[in-house]
Short mmCIF file of C-alpha atoms and ligand atoms in Angstrom, two decimals:
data_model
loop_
_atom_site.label_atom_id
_atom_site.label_comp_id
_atom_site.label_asym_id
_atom_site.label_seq_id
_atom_site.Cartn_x
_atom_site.Cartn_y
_atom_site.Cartn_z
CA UNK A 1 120.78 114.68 114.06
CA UNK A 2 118.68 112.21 111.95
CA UNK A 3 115.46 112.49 112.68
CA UNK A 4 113.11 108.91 113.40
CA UNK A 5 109.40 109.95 112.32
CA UNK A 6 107.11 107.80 114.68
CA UNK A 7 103.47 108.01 112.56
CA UNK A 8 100.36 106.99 114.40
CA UNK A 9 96.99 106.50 113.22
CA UNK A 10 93.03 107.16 113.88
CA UNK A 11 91.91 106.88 117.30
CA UNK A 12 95.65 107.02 118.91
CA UNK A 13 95.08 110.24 120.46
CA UNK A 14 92.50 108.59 122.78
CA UNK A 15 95.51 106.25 123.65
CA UNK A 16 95.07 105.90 127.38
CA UNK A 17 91.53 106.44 127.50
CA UNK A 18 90.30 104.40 124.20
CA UNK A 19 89.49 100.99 125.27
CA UNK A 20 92.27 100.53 128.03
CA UNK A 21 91.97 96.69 128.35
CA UNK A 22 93.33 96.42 125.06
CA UNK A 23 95.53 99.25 124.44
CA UNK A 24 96.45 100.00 128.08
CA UNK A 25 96.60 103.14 130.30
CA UNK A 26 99.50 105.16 128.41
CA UNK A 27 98.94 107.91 126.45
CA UNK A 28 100.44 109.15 123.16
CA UNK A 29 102.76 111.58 125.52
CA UNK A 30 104.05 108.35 127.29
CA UNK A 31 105.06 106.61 123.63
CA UNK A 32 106.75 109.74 122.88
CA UNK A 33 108.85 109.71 125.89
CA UNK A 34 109.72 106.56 125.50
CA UNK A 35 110.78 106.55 121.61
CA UNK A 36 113.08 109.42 123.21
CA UNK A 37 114.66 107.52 125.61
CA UNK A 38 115.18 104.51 123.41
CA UNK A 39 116.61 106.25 120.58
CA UNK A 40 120.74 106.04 120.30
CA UNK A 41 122.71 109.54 120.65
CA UNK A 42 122.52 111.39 117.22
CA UNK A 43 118.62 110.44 116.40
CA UNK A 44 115.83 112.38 117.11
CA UNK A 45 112.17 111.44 117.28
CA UNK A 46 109.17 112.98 115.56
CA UNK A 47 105.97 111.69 116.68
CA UNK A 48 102.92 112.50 114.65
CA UNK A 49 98.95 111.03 114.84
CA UNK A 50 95.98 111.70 112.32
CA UNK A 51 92.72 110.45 112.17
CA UNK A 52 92.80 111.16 108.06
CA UNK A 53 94.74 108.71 105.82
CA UNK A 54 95.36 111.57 103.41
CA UNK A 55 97.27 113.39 106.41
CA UNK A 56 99.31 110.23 107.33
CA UNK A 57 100.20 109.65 103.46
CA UNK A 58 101.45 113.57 103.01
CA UNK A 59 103.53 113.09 106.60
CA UNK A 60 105.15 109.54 104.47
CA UNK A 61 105.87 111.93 101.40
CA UNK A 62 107.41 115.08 103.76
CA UNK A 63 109.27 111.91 105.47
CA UNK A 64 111.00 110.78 102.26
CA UNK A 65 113.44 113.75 102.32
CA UNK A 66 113.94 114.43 106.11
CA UNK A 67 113.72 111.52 108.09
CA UNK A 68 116.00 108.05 108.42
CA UNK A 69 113.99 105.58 109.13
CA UNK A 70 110.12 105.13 110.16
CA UNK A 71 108.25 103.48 113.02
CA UNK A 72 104.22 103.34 111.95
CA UNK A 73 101.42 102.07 113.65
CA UNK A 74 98.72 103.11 111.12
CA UNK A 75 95.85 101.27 113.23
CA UNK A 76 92.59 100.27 111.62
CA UNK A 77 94.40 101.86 107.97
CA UNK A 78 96.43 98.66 108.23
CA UNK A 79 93.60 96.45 107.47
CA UNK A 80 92.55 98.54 104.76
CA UNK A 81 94.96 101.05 103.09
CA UNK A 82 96.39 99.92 99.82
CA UNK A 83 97.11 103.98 99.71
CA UNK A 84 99.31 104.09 102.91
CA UNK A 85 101.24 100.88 101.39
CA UNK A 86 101.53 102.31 98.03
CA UNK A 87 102.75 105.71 100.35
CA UNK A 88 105.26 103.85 101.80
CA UNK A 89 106.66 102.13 98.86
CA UNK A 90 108.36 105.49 97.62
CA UNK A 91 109.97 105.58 101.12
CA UNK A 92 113.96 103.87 100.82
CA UNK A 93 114.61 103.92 104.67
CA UNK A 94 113.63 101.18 107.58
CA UNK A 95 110.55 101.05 108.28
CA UNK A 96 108.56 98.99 111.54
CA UNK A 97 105.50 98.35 111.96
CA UNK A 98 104.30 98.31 115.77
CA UNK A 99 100.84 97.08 116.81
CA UNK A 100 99.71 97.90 120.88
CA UNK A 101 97.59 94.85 120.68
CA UNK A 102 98.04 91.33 119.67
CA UNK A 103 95.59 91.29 116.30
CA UNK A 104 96.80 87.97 115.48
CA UNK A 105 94.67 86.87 118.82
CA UNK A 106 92.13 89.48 117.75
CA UNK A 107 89.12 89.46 114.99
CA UNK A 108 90.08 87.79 111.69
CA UNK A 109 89.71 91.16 109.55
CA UNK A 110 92.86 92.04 112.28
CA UNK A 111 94.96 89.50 110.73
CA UNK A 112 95.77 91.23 107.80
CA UNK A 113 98.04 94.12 106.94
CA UNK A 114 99.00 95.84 103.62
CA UNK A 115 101.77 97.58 105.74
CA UNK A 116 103.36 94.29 106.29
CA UNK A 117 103.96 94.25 102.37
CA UNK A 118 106.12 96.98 102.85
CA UNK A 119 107.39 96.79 106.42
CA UNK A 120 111.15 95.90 107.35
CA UNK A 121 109.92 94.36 110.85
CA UNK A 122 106.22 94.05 112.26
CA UNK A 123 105.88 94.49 116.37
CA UNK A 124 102.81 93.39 117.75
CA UNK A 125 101.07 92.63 121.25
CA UNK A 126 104.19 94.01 123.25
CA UNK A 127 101.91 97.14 124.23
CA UNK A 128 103.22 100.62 123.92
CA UNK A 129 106.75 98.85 124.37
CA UNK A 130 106.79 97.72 121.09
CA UNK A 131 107.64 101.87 119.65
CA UNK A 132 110.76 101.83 121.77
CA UNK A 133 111.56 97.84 120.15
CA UNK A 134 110.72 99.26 116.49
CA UNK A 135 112.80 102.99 117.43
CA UNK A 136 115.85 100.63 118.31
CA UNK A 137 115.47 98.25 115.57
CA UNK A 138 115.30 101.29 112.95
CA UNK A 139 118.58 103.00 115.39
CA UNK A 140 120.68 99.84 114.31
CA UNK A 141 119.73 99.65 110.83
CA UNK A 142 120.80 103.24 110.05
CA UNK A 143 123.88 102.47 111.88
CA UNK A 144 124.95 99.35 109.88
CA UNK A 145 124.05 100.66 106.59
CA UNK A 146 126.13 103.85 107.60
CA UNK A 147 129.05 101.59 108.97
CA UNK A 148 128.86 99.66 105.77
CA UNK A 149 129.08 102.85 103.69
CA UNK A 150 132.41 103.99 105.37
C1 DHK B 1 95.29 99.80 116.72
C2 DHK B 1 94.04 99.95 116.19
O1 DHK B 1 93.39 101.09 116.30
C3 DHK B 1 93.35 98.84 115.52
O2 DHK B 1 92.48 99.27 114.49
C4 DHK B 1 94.30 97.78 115.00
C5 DHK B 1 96.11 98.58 116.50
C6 DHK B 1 95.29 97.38 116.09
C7 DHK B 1 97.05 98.34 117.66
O3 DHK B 1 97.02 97.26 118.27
O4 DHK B 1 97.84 99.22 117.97
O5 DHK B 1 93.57 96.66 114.57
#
């Protein structure tokens, strides 16, 4: 199995009850399920949230050795976190980062991401569907660079 780590930031555990006219009605349990279901045979999915940036950089440093390929949404740490960047720039796989909301319609300090720096893809505005669009996205990646290694 490779394993697809699926990293969430502050306030996501309120998902569902947080604000619902922007980030909707699902919960953190609903983006799980669906990560599972849109993840090809022989992946699994790992789905982790923190409120603490120092928890979200150690689960991008555990990731380096044990994961193939990373879907983040590291929500108001995107605006602000040249540490999560600099976290994710010693990590070689895909990574995509999803956004529930549409921050480009959003406040200006929204419009900016040090995560895109890094990022392979950036998702935003799709709601919750955009983990299951970044989970596929990082499912074919692996896959080509695997089929191009055989
Ligand atoms: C989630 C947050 O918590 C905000 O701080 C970001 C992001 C947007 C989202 O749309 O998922 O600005």
């Amino acid at each position: 199995m490779k394993t697809i780590v699926v990293l969430n930031g502050p306030n996501l555990n309120l998902l569902g009850k947080r604000q619902p006219q922007i980030y909707g009605h699902e919960t953190l349990e609903d983006v799980t399920r669906l990560c599972e279901a849109a993840c090809a045979e022989n992946f699994d999915i790992r789905l982790l949230q923190s409120n603490h940036e120092g928890q979200i950089i150690d689960w991008i440093h555990e990731a380096r050795e044990t994961t193939c390929g990373m879907v983040i949404n590291p929500a108001a740490f995107t605006h602000t976190s040249v540490a999560i960047l600099d976290a994710l720039n010693t990590y070689e796989p895909p990574v995509i980062e999803v956004h529930i909301s549409q921050v480009h319609k959003r406040e200006a300090f929204r419009h900016h991401s040090y995560v895109s720096h890094r990022a392979d893809g950036v998702i935003a505005g799709l709601g919750i569907e955009g983990y299951a669009a970044g989970v596929r996205r990082i499912c074919q990646l692996v896959e080509r660079s695997t089929e191009a290694a055989t």
